[in-house]
Amino acid sequence: SASYVHSSVLPSPMAVLLQLGLSIKSGDLPYHLGITLARLIVSFLLAMLFGIAIGLLLGRHKKTDDFFDSWLIILLNVPALVTIVMCYVWFGLVESAAILAVVVNKLPNVIVTIREGAKNLDEELLQMAQAYRFGRFKTLQHVVLPQLYPYIMASARTGLALIWKIVLVVELLGRSNGMGYQIHLFFQLFDITSILAYTVSFIVLIQLIEISILKPLDKRSRQWKVS
């Protein structure tokens, strides 16, 4: 009986891999993984887009930054669980509420990081762009963004690590599909093997995103900065 308890609480790697294969073959894992991935991508892009825009605004306008600084501190310290629950209470158990909860949890981190980058922009380069009558878009493309790229990449990498964890909690609390929902179901069934199998699949996916997208993007951004 001791070996049974040990195997049920801490299954062997072979058992986890076997369960992973069965979950893929049945179609359950690809289905729920795809749904979670879609939520992750949408939330990530929205958080980065709005975070970069707001962070740049605050970094270049001191009065606006001073006004919103205390609100940023509050948002940074509000527990993710509270934000998720309130979004579901206010907007219902719908997909838009789930996405909003993830974005709101990540947005302050992106804003703070980009704001610091915007404060450290080279003023001489900005003045030179103005002297050569660069338009706003051209200045943003050739002067501002190349200087912000380290901050953007830092936000992207930390954001990816944070967002997928929040997405799982969002799914656990208020969705009827996705990896978080499935893990919660396995928890109720005390199916540790399936929990570990799903976890392994998601870790592999995140690593693939890092290797195939973020690292090449970082390399390309460095070349862009040099040019």
mmCIF file of C-alpha atoms in Angstrom:
data_model
loop_
_atom_site.group_PDB
_atom_site.id
_atom_site.type_symbol
_atom_site.label_atom_id
_atom_site.label_comp_id
_atom_site.label_asym_id
_atom_site.label_seq_id
_atom_site.Cartn_x
_atom_site.Cartn_y
_atom_site.Cartn_z
ATOM 1 C CA SER A 1 0.000 0.000 0.000
ATOM 2 C CA ALA A 2 2.960 2.304 0.672
ATOM 3 C CA SER A 3 4.115 1.989 -2.928
ATOM 4 C CA TYR A 4 0.581 2.741 -4.133
ATOM 5 C CA VAL A 5 0.381 5.921 -2.057
ATOM 6 C CA HIS A 6 3.821 6.987 -3.247
ATOM 7 C CA SER A 7 2.947 6.399 -6.908
ATOM 8 C CA SER A 8 -0.354 8.275 -6.639
ATOM 9 C CA VAL A 9 1.164 11.294 -4.894
ATOM 10 C CA LEU A 10 4.440 11.370 -6.827
ATOM 11 C CA PRO A 11 4.067 9.467 -10.113
ATOM 12 C CA SER A 12 7.149 8.400 -12.026
ATOM 13 C CA PRO A 13 8.361 10.406 -15.051
ATOM 14 C CA MET A 14 7.392 7.483 -17.270
ATOM 15 C CA ALA A 15 3.829 7.551 -15.926
ATOM 16 C CA VAL A 16 3.624 11.295 -16.556
ATOM 17 C CA LEU A 17 4.932 10.929 -20.114
ATOM 18 C CA LEU A 18 2.510 8.087 -20.771
ATOM 19 C CA GLN A 19 -0.402 10.191 -19.534
ATOM 20 C CA LEU A 20 0.847 13.085 -21.639
ATOM 21 C CA GLY A 21 0.766 10.886 -24.729
ATOM 22 C CA LEU A 22 -2.732 9.618 -23.923
ATOM 23 C CA SER A 23 -4.011 13.169 -23.376
ATOM 24 C CA ILE A 24 -2.579 14.279 -26.709
ATOM 25 C CA LYS A 25 -3.991 11.241 -28.507
ATOM 26 C CA SER A 26 -7.473 11.768 -27.060
ATOM 27 C CA GLY A 27 -7.466 15.385 -28.218
ATOM 28 C CA ASP A 28 -8.249 16.804 -24.778
ATOM 29 C CA LEU A 29 -4.833 18.337 -24.212
ATOM 30 C CA PRO A 30 -4.503 20.056 -27.630
ATOM 31 C CA TYR A 31 -8.040 21.445 -27.265
ATOM 32 C CA HIS A 32 -7.594 22.956 -23.809
ATOM 33 C CA LEU A 33 -4.002 24.005 -24.501
ATOM 34 C CA GLY A 34 -5.129 25.843 -27.631
ATOM 35 C CA ILE A 35 -7.810 27.733 -25.708
ATOM 36 C CA THR A 36 -5.365 28.749 -22.983
ATOM 37 C CA LEU A 37 -2.779 29.765 -25.581
ATOM 38 C CA ALA A 38 -5.341 31.978 -27.337
ATOM 39 C CA ARG A 39 -6.199 33.703 -24.055
ATOM 40 C CA LEU A 40 -2.525 34.111 -23.265
ATOM 41 C CA ILE A 41 -1.698 35.676 -26.642
ATOM 42 C CA VAL A 42 -4.639 38.111 -26.598
ATOM 43 C CA SER A 43 -3.974 39.173 -23.003
ATOM 44 C CA PHE A 44 -0.237 39.498 -23.616
ATOM 45 C CA LEU A 45 -0.633 41.645 -26.731
ATOM 46 C CA LEU A 46 -3.213 43.936 -25.107
ATOM 47 C CA ALA A 47 -1.122 44.378 -21.955
ATOM 48 C CA MET A 48 2.012 45.148 -23.975
ATOM 49 C CA LEU A 49 0.248 47.510 -26.390
ATOM 50 C CA PHE A 50 -1.492 49.599 -23.736
ATOM 51 C CA GLY A 51 1.441 49.313 -21.341
ATOM 52 C CA ILE A 52 3.933 50.687 -23.873
ATOM 53 C CA ALA A 53 1.620 53.563 -24.846
ATOM 54 C CA ILE A 54 0.789 54.568 -21.263
ATOM 55 C CA GLY A 55 4.343 54.045 -20.017
ATOM 56 C CA LEU A 56 5.715 56.255 -22.788
ATOM 57 C CA LEU A 57 3.138 58.932 -21.971
ATOM 58 C CA LEU A 58 3.963 58.932 -18.260
ATOM 59 C CA GLY A 59 7.693 58.855 -18.874
ATOM 60 C CA ARG A 60 7.604 61.949 -21.095
ATOM 61 C CA HIS A 61 5.058 64.023 -19.110
ATOM 62 C CA LYS A 62 6.045 64.609 -15.487
ATOM 63 C CA LYS A 63 2.740 66.105 -14.295
ATOM 64 C CA THR A 64 0.775 63.188 -15.705
ATOM 65 C CA ASP A 65 3.252 60.774 -14.147
ATOM 66 C CA ASP A 66 2.974 62.463 -10.745
ATOM 67 C CA PHE A 67 -0.823 62.248 -10.886
ATOM 68 C CA PHE A 68 -0.980 58.555 -11.809
ATOM 69 C CA ASP A 69 2.021 57.346 -9.793
ATOM 70 C CA SER A 70 0.014 56.593 -6.637
ATOM 71 C CA TRP A 71 -2.595 54.723 -8.682
ATOM 72 C CA LEU A 72 0.131 52.609 -10.238
ATOM 73 C CA ILE A 73 1.457 51.714 -6.798
ATOM 74 C CA ILE A 74 -2.044 50.677 -5.722
ATOM 75 C CA LEU A 75 -2.551 48.511 -8.820
ATOM 76 C CA LEU A 76 0.857 46.891 -8.358
ATOM 77 C CA ASN A 77 -0.081 45.839 -4.831
ATOM 78 C CA VAL A 78 -3.629 44.612 -5.439
ATOM 79 C CA PRO A 79 -3.589 40.781 -5.296
ATOM 80 C CA ALA A 80 -4.256 39.118 -8.638
ATOM 81 C CA LEU A 81 -6.997 37.010 -7.077
ATOM 82 C CA VAL A 82 -8.931 40.126 -6.029
ATOM 83 C CA THR A 83 -8.743 41.596 -9.530
ATOM 84 C CA ILE A 84 -9.926 38.354 -11.101
ATOM 85 C CA VAL A 85 -12.861 37.965 -8.713
ATOM 86 C CA MET A 86 -13.959 41.588 -9.135
ATOM 87 C CA CYS A 87 -13.854 41.353 -12.939
ATOM 88 C CA TYR A 88 -16.083 38.287 -12.804
ATOM 89 C CA VAL A 89 -18.451 39.962 -10.316
ATOM 90 C CA TRP A 90 -18.730 43.172 -12.337
ATOM 91 C CA PHE A 91 -18.839 41.751 -15.866
ATOM 92 C CA GLY A 92 -20.006 38.167 -15.349
ATOM 93 C CA LEU A 93 -18.395 34.833 -16.129
ATOM 94 C CA VAL A 94 -17.673 35.753 -19.740
ATOM 95 C CA GLU A 95 -14.577 35.593 -21.914
ATOM 96 C CA SER A 96 -14.072 39.362 -22.002
ATOM 97 C CA ALA A 97 -13.998 39.484 -18.186
ATOM 98 C CA ALA A 98 -11.356 36.748 -18.137
ATOM 99 C CA ILE A 99 -9.154 38.607 -20.641
ATOM 100 C CA LEU A 100 -9.642 41.907 -18.799
ATOM 101 C CA ALA A 101 -8.611 40.339 -15.496
ATOM 102 C CA VAL A 102 -5.352 39.096 -16.989
ATOM 103 C CA VAL A 103 -4.586 42.404 -18.715
ATOM 104 C CA VAL A 104 -5.278 44.478 -15.585
ATOM 105 C CA ASN A 105 -2.938 42.268 -13.561
ATOM 106 C CA LYS A 106 -0.068 42.627 -16.031
ATOM 107 C CA LEU A 107 -0.573 46.197 -17.246
ATOM 108 C CA PRO A 108 0.982 48.066 -14.256
ATOM 109 C CA ASN A 109 4.234 46.094 -14.547
ATOM 110 C CA VAL A 110 4.595 46.973 -18.226
ATOM 111 C CA ILE A 111 3.765 50.629 -17.594
ATOM 112 C CA VAL A 112 6.370 50.979 -14.839
ATOM 113 C CA THR A 113 9.112 49.331 -16.912
ATOM 114 C CA ILE A 114 8.427 51.351 -20.064
ATOM 115 C CA ARG A 115 8.058 54.555 -18.035
ATOM 116 C CA GLU A 116 11.595 54.165 -16.720
ATOM 117 C CA GLY A 117 12.857 53.633 -20.250
ATOM 118 C CA ALA A 118 11.005 56.713 -21.499
ATOM 119 C CA LYS A 119 12.574 58.820 -18.744
ATOM 120 C CA ASN A 120 16.037 57.725 -19.884
ATOM 121 C CA LEU A 121 15.646 58.587 -23.573
ATOM 122 C CA ASP A 122 18.566 60.486 -25.078
ATOM 123 C CA GLU A 123 17.387 64.109 -25.232
ATOM 124 C CA GLU A 124 20.061 65.045 -27.764
ATOM 125 C CA LEU A 125 18.748 62.463 -30.217
ATOM 126 C CA LEU A 126 15.207 63.746 -29.721
ATOM 127 C CA GLN A 127 16.341 67.319 -30.342
ATOM 128 C CA MET A 128 18.223 66.194 -33.439
ATOM 129 C CA ALA A 129 15.093 64.468 -34.758
ATOM 130 C CA GLN A 130 13.171 67.674 -34.154
ATOM 131 C CA ALA A 131 15.842 69.729 -35.912
ATOM 132 C CA TYR A 132 15.629 67.458 -38.966
ATOM 133 C CA ARG A 133 11.841 67.806 -38.809
ATOM 134 C CA PHE A 134 11.087 64.173 -38.191
ATOM 135 C CA GLY A 135 7.390 63.548 -37.806
ATOM 136 C CA ARG A 136 6.029 61.846 -34.693
ATOM 137 C CA PHE A 137 5.841 58.448 -36.344
ATOM 138 C CA LYS A 138 9.353 58.674 -37.788
ATOM 139 C CA THR A 139 10.743 59.843 -34.437
ATOM 140 C CA LEU A 140 8.977 56.998 -32.674
ATOM 141 C CA GLN A 141 10.249 54.440 -35.181
ATOM 142 C CA HIS A 142 13.864 55.557 -35.529
ATOM 143 C CA VAL A 143 14.644 57.314 -32.237
ATOM 144 C CA VAL A 144 12.307 56.256 -29.433
ATOM 145 C CA LEU A 145 11.636 52.553 -29.992
ATOM 146 C CA PRO A 146 15.292 51.554 -30.579
ATOM 147 C CA GLN A 147 16.116 53.047 -27.172
ATOM 148 C CA LEU A 148 13.134 51.396 -25.518
ATOM 149 C CA TYR A 149 13.764 47.909 -26.880
ATOM 150 C CA PRO A 150 15.614 46.575 -23.768
ATOM 151 C CA TYR A 151 12.691 47.682 -21.606
ATOM 152 C CA ILE A 152 10.145 46.239 -24.023
ATOM 153 C CA MET A 153 11.934 42.889 -24.137
ATOM 154 C CA ALA A 154 12.253 42.824 -20.353
ATOM 155 C CA SER A 155 8.507 43.469 -20.053
ATOM 156 C CA ALA A 156 7.751 40.814 -22.653
ATOM 157 C CA ARG A 157 9.788 38.090 -20.968
ATOM 158 C CA THR A 158 8.622 38.785 -17.423
ATOM 159 C CA GLY A 159 5.128 39.350 -18.769
ATOM 160 C CA LEU A 160 4.978 35.966 -20.432
ATOM 161 C CA ALA A 161 6.074 34.265 -17.219
ATOM 162 C CA LEU A 162 3.450 36.135 -15.205
ATOM 163 C CA ILE A 163 0.529 36.071 -17.614
ATOM 164 C CA TRP A 164 0.343 32.315 -18.127
ATOM 165 C CA LYS A 165 0.128 31.824 -14.356
ATOM 166 C CA ILE A 166 -2.679 34.375 -14.099
ATOM 167 C CA VAL A 167 -4.498 32.827 -17.064
ATOM 168 C CA LEU A 168 -4.574 29.467 -15.265
ATOM 169 C CA VAL A 169 -6.112 31.067 -12.158
ATOM 170 C CA VAL A 170 -8.652 32.922 -14.305
ATOM 171 C CA GLU A 171 -9.670 29.652 -15.967
ATOM 172 C CA LEU A 172 -9.794 27.831 -12.660
ATOM 173 C CA LEU A 173 -12.184 30.380 -11.144
ATOM 174 C CA GLY A 174 -14.516 31.222 -13.974
ATOM 175 C CA ARG A 175 -14.119 29.301 -17.221
ATOM 176 C CA SER A 176 -15.363 25.898 -18.345
ATOM 177 C CA ASN A 177 -12.369 25.126 -20.557
ATOM 178 C CA GLY A 178 -8.634 25.682 -20.740
ATOM 179 C CA MET A 179 -5.649 24.316 -18.858
ATOM 180 C CA GLY A 180 -6.617 25.928 -15.559
ATOM 181 C CA TYR A 181 -10.082 24.383 -15.681
ATOM 182 C CA GLN A 182 -8.638 20.956 -16.455
ATOM 183 C CA ILE A 183 -6.045 21.156 -13.681
ATOM 184 C CA HIS A 184 -8.792 22.101 -11.223
ATOM 185 C CA LEU A 185 -10.798 19.103 -12.402
ATOM 186 C CA PHE A 186 -7.807 16.788 -11.945
ATOM 187 C CA PHE A 187 -7.267 18.259 -8.474
ATOM 188 C CA GLN A 188 -10.817 17.316 -7.496
ATOM 189 C CA LEU A 189 -10.175 13.796 -8.797
ATOM 190 C CA PHE A 190 -6.744 13.693 -7.087
ATOM 191 C CA ASP A 191 -5.219 12.862 -10.468
ATOM 192 C CA ILE A 192 -1.647 14.050 -9.861
ATOM 193 C CA THR A 193 -0.344 12.312 -12.982
ATOM 194 C CA SER A 194 -2.613 14.329 -15.270
ATOM 195 C CA ILE A 195 -1.799 17.556 -13.417
ATOM 196 C CA LEU A 196 1.913 16.989 -14.001
ATOM 197 C CA ALA A 197 1.346 15.948 -17.622
ATOM 198 C CA TYR A 198 -0.576 19.153 -18.379
ATOM 199 C CA THR A 199 2.027 21.216 -16.516
ATOM 200 C CA VAL A 200 4.865 19.687 -18.540
ATOM 201 C CA SER A 201 3.063 20.431 -21.798
ATOM 202 C CA PHE A 202 2.566 24.071 -20.868
ATOM 203 C CA ILE A 203 6.172 24.524 -19.749
ATOM 204 C CA VAL A 204 7.346 23.077 -23.073
ATOM 205 C CA LEU A 205 5.041 25.455 -24.941
ATOM 206 C CA ILE A 206 6.327 28.513 -23.062
ATOM 207 C CA GLN A 207 9.925 27.470 -23.747
ATOM 208 C CA LEU A 208 9.134 27.084 -27.447
ATOM 209 C CA ILE A 209 7.669 30.605 -27.500
ATOM 210 C CA GLU A 210 10.800 31.935 -25.794
ATOM 211 C CA ILE A 211 13.176 30.157 -28.191
ATOM 212 C CA SER A 212 11.263 30.593 -31.444
ATOM 213 C CA ILE A 213 9.797 34.093 -30.962
ATOM 214 C CA LEU A 214 11.238 36.160 -28.117
ATOM 215 C CA LYS A 215 14.928 35.364 -28.617
ATOM 216 C CA PRO A 216 14.887 35.979 -32.409
ATOM 217 C CA LEU A 217 12.883 39.156 -31.791
ATOM 218 C CA ASP A 218 15.446 40.292 -29.234
ATOM 219 C CA LYS A 219 18.281 39.591 -31.682
ATOM 220 C CA ARG A 220 16.510 41.482 -34.447
ATOM 221 C CA SER A 221 15.847 44.406 -32.113
ATOM 222 C CA ARG A 222 19.548 44.595 -31.242
ATOM 223 C CA GLN A 223 20.416 44.753 -34.952
ATOM 224 C CA TRP A 224 17.751 47.434 -35.374
ATOM 225 C CA LYS A 225 19.322 49.463 -32.576
ATOM 226 C CA VAL A 226 22.793 49.187 -34.110
ATOM 227 C CA SER A 227 21.505 50.235 -37.520
#
